[in-house]
Coordinates of C-alpha atoms in Angstrom, one line a residue:
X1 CA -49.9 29.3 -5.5
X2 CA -51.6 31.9 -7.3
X3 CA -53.8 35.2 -6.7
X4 CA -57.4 35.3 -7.6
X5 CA -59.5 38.6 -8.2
X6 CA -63.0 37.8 -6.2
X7 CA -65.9 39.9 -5.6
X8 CA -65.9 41.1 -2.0
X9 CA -68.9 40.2 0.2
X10 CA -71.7 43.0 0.8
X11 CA -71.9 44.4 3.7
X12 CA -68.6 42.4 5.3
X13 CA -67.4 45.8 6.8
X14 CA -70.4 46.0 8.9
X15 CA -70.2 42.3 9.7
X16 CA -66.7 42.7 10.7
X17 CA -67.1 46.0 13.3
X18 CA -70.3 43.9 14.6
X19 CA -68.1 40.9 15.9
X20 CA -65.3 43.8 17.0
X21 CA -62.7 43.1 14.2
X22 CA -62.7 46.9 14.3
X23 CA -58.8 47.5 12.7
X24 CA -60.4 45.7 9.1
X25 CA -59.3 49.5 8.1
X26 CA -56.6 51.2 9.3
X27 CA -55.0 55.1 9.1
X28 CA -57.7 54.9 5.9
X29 CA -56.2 51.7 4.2
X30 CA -57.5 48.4 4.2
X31 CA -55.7 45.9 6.1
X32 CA -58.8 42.5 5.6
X33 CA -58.5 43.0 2.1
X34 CA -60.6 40.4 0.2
X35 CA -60.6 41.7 -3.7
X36 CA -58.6 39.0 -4.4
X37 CA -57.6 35.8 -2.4
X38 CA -54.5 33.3 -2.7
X39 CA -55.4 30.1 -4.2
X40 CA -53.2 26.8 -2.9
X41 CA -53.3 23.3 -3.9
X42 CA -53.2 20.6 -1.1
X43 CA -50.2 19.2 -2.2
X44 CA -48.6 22.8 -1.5
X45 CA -50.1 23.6 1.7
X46 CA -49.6 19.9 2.9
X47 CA -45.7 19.5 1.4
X48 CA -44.5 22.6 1.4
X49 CA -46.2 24.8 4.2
X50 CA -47.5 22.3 6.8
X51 CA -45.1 19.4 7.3
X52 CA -42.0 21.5 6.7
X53 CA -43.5 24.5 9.8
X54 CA -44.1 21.6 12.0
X55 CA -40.7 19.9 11.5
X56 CA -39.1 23.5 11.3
X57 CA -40.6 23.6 15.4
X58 CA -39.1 20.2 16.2
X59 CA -35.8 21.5 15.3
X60 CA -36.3 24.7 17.2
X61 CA -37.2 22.7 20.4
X62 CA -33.8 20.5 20.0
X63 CA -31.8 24.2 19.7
X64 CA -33.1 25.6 23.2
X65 CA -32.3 22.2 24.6
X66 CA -28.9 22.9 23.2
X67 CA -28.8 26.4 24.1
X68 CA -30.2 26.3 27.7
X69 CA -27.3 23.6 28.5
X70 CA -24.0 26.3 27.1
X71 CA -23.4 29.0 28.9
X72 CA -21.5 30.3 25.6
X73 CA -25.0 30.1 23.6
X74 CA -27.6 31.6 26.1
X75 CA -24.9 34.3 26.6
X76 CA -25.8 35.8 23.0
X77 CA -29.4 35.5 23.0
X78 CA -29.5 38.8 24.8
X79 CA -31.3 38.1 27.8
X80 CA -30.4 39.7 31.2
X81 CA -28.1 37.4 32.7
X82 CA -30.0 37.8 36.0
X83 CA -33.2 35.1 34.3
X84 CA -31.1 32.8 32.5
X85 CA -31.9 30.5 34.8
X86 CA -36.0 31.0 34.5
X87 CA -35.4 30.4 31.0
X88 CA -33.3 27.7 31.6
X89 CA -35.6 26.0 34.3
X90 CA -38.8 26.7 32.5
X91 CA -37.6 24.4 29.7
X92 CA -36.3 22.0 31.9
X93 CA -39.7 21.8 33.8
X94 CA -41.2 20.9 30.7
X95 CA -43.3 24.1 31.1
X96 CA -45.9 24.3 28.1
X97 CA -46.3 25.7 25.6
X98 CA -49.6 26.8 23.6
X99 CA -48.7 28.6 20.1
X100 CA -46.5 30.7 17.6
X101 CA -46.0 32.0 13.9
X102 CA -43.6 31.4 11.5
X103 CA -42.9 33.9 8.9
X104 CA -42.1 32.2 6.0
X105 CA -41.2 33.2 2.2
X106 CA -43.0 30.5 -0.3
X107 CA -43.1 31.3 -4.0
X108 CA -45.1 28.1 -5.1
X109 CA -41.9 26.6 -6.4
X110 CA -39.2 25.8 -4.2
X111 CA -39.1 24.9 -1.0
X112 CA -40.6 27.6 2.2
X113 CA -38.3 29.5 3.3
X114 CA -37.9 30.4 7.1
X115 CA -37.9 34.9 7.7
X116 CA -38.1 34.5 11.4
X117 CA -40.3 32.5 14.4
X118 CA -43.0 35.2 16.3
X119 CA -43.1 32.2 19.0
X120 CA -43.8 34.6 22.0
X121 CA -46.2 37.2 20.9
X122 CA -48.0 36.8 17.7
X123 CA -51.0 38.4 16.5
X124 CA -53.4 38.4 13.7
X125 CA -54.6 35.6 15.5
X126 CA -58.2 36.4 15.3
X127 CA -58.3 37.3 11.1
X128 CA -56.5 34.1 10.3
X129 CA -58.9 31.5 13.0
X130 CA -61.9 32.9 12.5
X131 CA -62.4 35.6 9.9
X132 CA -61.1 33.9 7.4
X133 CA -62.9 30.9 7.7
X134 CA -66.5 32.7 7.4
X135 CA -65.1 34.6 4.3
X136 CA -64.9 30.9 2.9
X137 CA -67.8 29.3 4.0
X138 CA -69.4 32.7 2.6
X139 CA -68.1 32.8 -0.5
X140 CA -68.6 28.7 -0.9
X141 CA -72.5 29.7 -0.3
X142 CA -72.5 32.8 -2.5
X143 CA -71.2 30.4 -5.4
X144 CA -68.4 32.5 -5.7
X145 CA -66.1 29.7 -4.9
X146 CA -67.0 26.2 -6.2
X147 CA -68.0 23.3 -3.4
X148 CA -65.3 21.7 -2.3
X149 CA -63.0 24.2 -1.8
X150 CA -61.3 24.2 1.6
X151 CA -59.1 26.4 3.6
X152 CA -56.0 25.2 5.7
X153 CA -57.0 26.6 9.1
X154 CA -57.5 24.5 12.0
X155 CA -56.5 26.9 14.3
X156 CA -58.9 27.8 16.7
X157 CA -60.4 23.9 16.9
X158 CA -56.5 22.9 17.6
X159 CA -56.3 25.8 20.3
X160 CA -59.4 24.7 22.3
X161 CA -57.6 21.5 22.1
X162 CA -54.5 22.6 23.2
X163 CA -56.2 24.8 26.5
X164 CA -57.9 21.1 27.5
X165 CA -54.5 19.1 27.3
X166 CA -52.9 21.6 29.8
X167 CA -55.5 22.6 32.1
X168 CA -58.7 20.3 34.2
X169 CA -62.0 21.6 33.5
X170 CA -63.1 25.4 35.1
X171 CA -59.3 26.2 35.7
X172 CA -59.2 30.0 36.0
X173 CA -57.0 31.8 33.1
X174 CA -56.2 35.2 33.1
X175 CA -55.1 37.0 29.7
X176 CA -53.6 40.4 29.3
X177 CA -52.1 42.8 26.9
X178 CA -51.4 46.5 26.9
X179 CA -54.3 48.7 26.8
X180 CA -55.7 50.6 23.8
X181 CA -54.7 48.1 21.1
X182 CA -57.6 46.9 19.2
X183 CA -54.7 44.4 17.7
X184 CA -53.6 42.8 20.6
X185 CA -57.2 42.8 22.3
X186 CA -58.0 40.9 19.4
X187 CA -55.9 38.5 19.5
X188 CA -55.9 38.2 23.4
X189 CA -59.9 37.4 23.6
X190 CA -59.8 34.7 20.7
X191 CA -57.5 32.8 23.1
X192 CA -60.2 33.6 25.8
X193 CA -62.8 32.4 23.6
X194 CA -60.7 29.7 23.0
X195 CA -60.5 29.1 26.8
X196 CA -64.1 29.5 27.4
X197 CA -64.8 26.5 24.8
X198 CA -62.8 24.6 26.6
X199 CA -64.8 24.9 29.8
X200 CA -62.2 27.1 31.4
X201 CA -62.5 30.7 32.8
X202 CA -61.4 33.3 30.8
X203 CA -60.5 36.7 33.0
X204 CA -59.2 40.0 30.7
X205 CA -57.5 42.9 32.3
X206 CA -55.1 45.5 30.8
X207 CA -51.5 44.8 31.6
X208 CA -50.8 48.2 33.0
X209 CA -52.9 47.3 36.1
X210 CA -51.3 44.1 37.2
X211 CA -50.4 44.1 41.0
X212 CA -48.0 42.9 43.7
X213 CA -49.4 41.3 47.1
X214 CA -47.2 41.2 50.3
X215 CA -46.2 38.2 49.3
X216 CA -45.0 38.8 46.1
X217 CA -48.0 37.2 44.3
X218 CA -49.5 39.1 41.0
X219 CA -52.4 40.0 41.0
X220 CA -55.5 41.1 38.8
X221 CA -57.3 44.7 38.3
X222 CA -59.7 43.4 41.0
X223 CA -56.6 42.1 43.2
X224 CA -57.2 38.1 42.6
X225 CA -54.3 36.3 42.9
X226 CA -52.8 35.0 39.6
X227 CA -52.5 31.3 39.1
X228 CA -51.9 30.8 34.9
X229 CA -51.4 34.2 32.9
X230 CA -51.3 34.4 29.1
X231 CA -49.1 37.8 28.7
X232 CA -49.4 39.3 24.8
X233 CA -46.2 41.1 26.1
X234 CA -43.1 39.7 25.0
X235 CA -40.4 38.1 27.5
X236 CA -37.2 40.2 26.4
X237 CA -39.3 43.2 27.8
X238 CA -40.5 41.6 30.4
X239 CA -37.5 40.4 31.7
X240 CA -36.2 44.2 31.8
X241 CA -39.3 45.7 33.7
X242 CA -39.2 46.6 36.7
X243 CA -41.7 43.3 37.9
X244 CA -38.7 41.2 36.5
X245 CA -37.5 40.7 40.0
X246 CA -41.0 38.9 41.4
X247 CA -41.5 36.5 38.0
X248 CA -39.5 33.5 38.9
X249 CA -40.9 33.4 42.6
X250 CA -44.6 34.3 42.1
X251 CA -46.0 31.0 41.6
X252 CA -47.8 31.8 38.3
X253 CA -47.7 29.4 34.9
X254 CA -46.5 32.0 32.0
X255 CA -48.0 31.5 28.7
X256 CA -45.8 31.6 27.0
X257 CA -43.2 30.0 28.9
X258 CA -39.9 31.9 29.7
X259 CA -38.0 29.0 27.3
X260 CA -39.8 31.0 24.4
X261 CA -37.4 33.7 24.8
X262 CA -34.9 31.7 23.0
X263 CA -37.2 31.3 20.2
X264 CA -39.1 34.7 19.3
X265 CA -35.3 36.2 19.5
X266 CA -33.8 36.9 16.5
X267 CA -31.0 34.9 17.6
X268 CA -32.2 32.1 16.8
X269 CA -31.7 32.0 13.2
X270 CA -28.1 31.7 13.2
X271 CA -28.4 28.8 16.0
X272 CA -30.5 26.8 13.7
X273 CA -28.0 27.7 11.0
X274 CA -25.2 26.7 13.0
X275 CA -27.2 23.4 14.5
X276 CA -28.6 22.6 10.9
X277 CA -26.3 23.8 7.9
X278 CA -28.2 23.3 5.0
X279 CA -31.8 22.7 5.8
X280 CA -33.6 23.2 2.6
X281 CA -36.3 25.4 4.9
X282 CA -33.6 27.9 6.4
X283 CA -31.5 30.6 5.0
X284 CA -27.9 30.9 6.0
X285 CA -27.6 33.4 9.2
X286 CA -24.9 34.5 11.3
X287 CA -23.8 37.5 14.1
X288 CA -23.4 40.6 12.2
X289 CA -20.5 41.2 14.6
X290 CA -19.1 37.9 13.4
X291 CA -19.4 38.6 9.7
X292 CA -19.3 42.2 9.4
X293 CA -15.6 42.8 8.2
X294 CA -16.1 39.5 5.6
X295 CA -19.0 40.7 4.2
X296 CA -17.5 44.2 4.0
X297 CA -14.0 42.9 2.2
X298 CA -12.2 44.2 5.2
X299 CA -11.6 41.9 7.3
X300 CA -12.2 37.9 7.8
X301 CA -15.4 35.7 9.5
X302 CA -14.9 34.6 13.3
X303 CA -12.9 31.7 13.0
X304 CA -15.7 28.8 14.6
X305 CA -18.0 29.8 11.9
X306 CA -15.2 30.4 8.7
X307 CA -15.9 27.3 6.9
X308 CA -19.9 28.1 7.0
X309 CA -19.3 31.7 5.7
X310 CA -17.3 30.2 3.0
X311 CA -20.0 28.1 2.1
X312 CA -22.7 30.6 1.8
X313 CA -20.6 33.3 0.4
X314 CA -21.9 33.6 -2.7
X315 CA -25.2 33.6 -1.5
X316 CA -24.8 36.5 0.4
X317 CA -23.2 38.1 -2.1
X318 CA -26.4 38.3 -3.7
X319 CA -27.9 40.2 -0.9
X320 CA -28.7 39.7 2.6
X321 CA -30.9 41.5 5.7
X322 CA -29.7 42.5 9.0
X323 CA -32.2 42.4 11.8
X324 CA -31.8 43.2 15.5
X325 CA -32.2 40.5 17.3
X326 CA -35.2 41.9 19.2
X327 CA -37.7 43.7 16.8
X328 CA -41.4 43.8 15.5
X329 CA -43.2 44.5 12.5
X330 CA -40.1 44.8 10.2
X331 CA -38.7 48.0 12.2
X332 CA -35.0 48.3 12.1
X333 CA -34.6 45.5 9.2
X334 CA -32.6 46.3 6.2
X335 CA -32.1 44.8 2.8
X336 CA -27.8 45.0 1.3
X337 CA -27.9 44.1 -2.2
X338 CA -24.4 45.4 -3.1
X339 CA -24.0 49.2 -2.7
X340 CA -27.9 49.0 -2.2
X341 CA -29.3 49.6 1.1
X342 CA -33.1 49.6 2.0
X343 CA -33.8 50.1 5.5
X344 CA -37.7 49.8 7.1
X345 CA -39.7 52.8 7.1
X346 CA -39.7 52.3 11.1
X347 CA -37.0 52.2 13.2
X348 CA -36.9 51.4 17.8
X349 CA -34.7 48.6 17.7
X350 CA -31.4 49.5 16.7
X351 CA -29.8 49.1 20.0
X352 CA -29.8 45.9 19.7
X353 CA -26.8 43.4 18.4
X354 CA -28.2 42.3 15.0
X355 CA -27.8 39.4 12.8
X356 CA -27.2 38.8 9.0
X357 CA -29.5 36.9 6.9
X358 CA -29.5 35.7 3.5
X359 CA -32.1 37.9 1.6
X360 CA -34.7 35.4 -0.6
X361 CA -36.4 37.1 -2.9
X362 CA -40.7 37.5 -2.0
X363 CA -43.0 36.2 -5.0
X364 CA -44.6 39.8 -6.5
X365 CA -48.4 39.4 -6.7
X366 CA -50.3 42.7 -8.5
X367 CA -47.0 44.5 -6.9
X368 CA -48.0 43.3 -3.7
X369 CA -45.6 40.7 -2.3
X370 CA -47.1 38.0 0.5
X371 CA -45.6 36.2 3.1
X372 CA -47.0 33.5 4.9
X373 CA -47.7 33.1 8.4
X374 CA -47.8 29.6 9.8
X375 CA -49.6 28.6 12.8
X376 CA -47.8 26.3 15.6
X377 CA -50.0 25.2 18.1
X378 CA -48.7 22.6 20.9
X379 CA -45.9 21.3 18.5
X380 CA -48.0 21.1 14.8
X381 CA -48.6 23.4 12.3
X382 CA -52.4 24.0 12.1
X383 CA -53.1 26.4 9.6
X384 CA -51.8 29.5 8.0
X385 CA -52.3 33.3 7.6
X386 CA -51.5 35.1 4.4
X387 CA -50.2 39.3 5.0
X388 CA -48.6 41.1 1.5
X389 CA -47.2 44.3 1.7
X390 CA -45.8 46.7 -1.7
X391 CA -42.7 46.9 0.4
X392 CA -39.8 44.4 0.5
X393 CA -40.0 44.6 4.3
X394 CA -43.6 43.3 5.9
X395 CA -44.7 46.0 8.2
X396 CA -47.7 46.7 10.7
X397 CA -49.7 48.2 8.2
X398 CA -49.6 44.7 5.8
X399 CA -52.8 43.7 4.5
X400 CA -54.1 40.5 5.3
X401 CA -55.4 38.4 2.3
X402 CA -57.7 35.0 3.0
X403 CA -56.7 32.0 1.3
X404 CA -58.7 28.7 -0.1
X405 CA -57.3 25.4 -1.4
X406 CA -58.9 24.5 -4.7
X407 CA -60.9 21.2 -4.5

């Protein structure tokens, strides 16, 4: 893994606001930045990135069958305990799912590292399917990168093929995501251009203008009844709004499914810790509230997860991060190292119980520092998405850098 200065394209900002990737800038700073690209080899992406994410899924399937069957471990994923049992039964209905990001820290060394699992709501979708891949096959015909080179990113091909697994041909989709978010829009319509390849329809509306029949169906900005809906709106909210009461009964197919809630929680990370001590891909985690007086020489771990703590003690002596366990965009994370406290610039989630995780040290990069994003679709990891930020904590305002694998 290395970064390589390249010239930029002419005239790619143009090119960019004509297809309506109109956030390539943002509050005056780039966010596509293409000066400079990472450079993999396939052994890297295909050993340490892709194989690794996609087993990393499998294991976070086995936890929420775990969790969905202990009333002890769905009680401190923080989920009203009125929908436990949508979450539970959407799992146990084999309800589908379609895709997801891990965040993961990879140095070209040692082994990727897991940060945390956007399996709900993640975006950038559109920069790393299909921007990413024209800067390639640009910069390929420009000579600027040799014939030969490739690009992990299957994304969007794997998606289409995803959408024609689940659903018979002209099944009527309906995707949605708070209004006035170039982001999210984004994101939302490369699923529905997704969809449409896939000879399904594709309906858009802003999520503020969803309805309710009589009957207690949902219903569309132009009051259609809602079969399937793709919601860029994540279930730990949605479970707390004030439609929370009509979601079970209302006949639709969520995408993503209610089980997903397990998974996009923060949570999470100390259940995979606690299911799979060790895992060269994970970083020890526990509850804060379990740790808090061990780590602060004041007191002792809870006594079911003692011998753990003991084990990666001196690890987190080192450092470690507390996150709430529902968060975006790095808000509310901070970084211990000692007496040394970094907190995000960005705060709106600290209400939330939080957990502890061992803090692995980013790669640096022209004092930029990257982390990778690695696409799930169905149950495989498909391709990847590269955001670096001068900060130790990624943030909304990360740039996104495109990636190639030498040939």
């Amino acid at each position: 893994m290395q970064k390589i200065d390249l010239p930029e394209r002419e005239g790619w900002r143009e090119m960019a606001q004509e297809v309506g990737f109109t956030f390539a800038d943002m509050h005056g700073e780039p966010y596509w930045d293409e000066t400079s690209a990472y450079e993999f080899t396939l052994r890297e992406i295909e050993d340490r990135i892709e194989d690794p994410s996609t087993e990393l899924h499998a294991m976070c399937r086995e936890a929420v069958d775990r969790i969905v069957d202990s009333e002890e471990l769905i009680g401190v994923m923080g989920l009203p305990e009125a929908h436990w049992d949508l979450v539970r039964n959407s799992w146990r209905d084999n309800q589908p799912e379609l895709y997801g990001r891990f965040d993961l820290a990879y140095d070209g060394k040692g082994p990727a590292k897991m940060l945390e699992y956007n399996a709900d709501t993640p975006t950038s979708l559109y920069e790393s399917a299909a921007f990413q891949w024209q800067w390639l096959e640009e910069q390929m015909q420009a000579g600027v990168l040799e014939d030969g080179c490739d690009q992990f990113n299957g994304i969007h091909e794997a998606i289409v093929e995803r959408f024609r697994q689940l659903f018979q041909p002209n099944t009527d989709l309906h995707f949605t995501a708070m209004g006035g978010n170039p982001e999210d829009y984004a994101t939302v319509e490369a699923l529905g251009w997704a969809a449409r390849e896939a000879g399904l329809g594709a309906h858009y509306f802003d999520l503020e203008k969803i309805g309710l029949s009589e009957e207690k169906q949902f219903l569309d900005d132009e009051d259609r009844v809602i079969g399937t809906l793709f919601k860029l709106y994540p279930w730990e909210d949605l479970l707390r709004d004030d439609y929370a009461q009509y979601l079970a009964g209302a006949g639709v197919q969520y995408l993503e499914p209610a089980w997903k809630a397990l998974l996009s929680n923060k949570a999470i990370l100390p259940m995979l810790w606690y299911f799979f001590e060790g895992h060269p891909n994970l970083l020890p985690a526990y509850f804060e509230e379990d740790v808090a007086g061990a780590l602060a020489g004041t007191g002792r771990p809870a006594p079911e997860i003692g011998e753990s703590f003991a084990r990666a003690h001196n690890q987190l002596l080192k450092g470690y991060v507390t996150k709430p366990i529902f968060s975006r965009e790095g808000a509310s994370v901070s970084i211990i190292e000692g007496a040394k406290v970094e907190k995000a610039t960005q705060d709106g989630y600290a209400q939330h119980p939080r957990i502890v995780q061992a803090y692995q040290l980013l790669p640096e990069f022209d004092g930029f520092r990257p982390i990778i994003g690695a696409w799930i679709v169905g149950e495989t990891c498909v391709g990847i998405g590269i955001r670096e930020d001068r900060s130790r904590i990624t943030q909304d305002l990360s740039r996104f850098k495109p990636h190639f694998i030498r040939g």
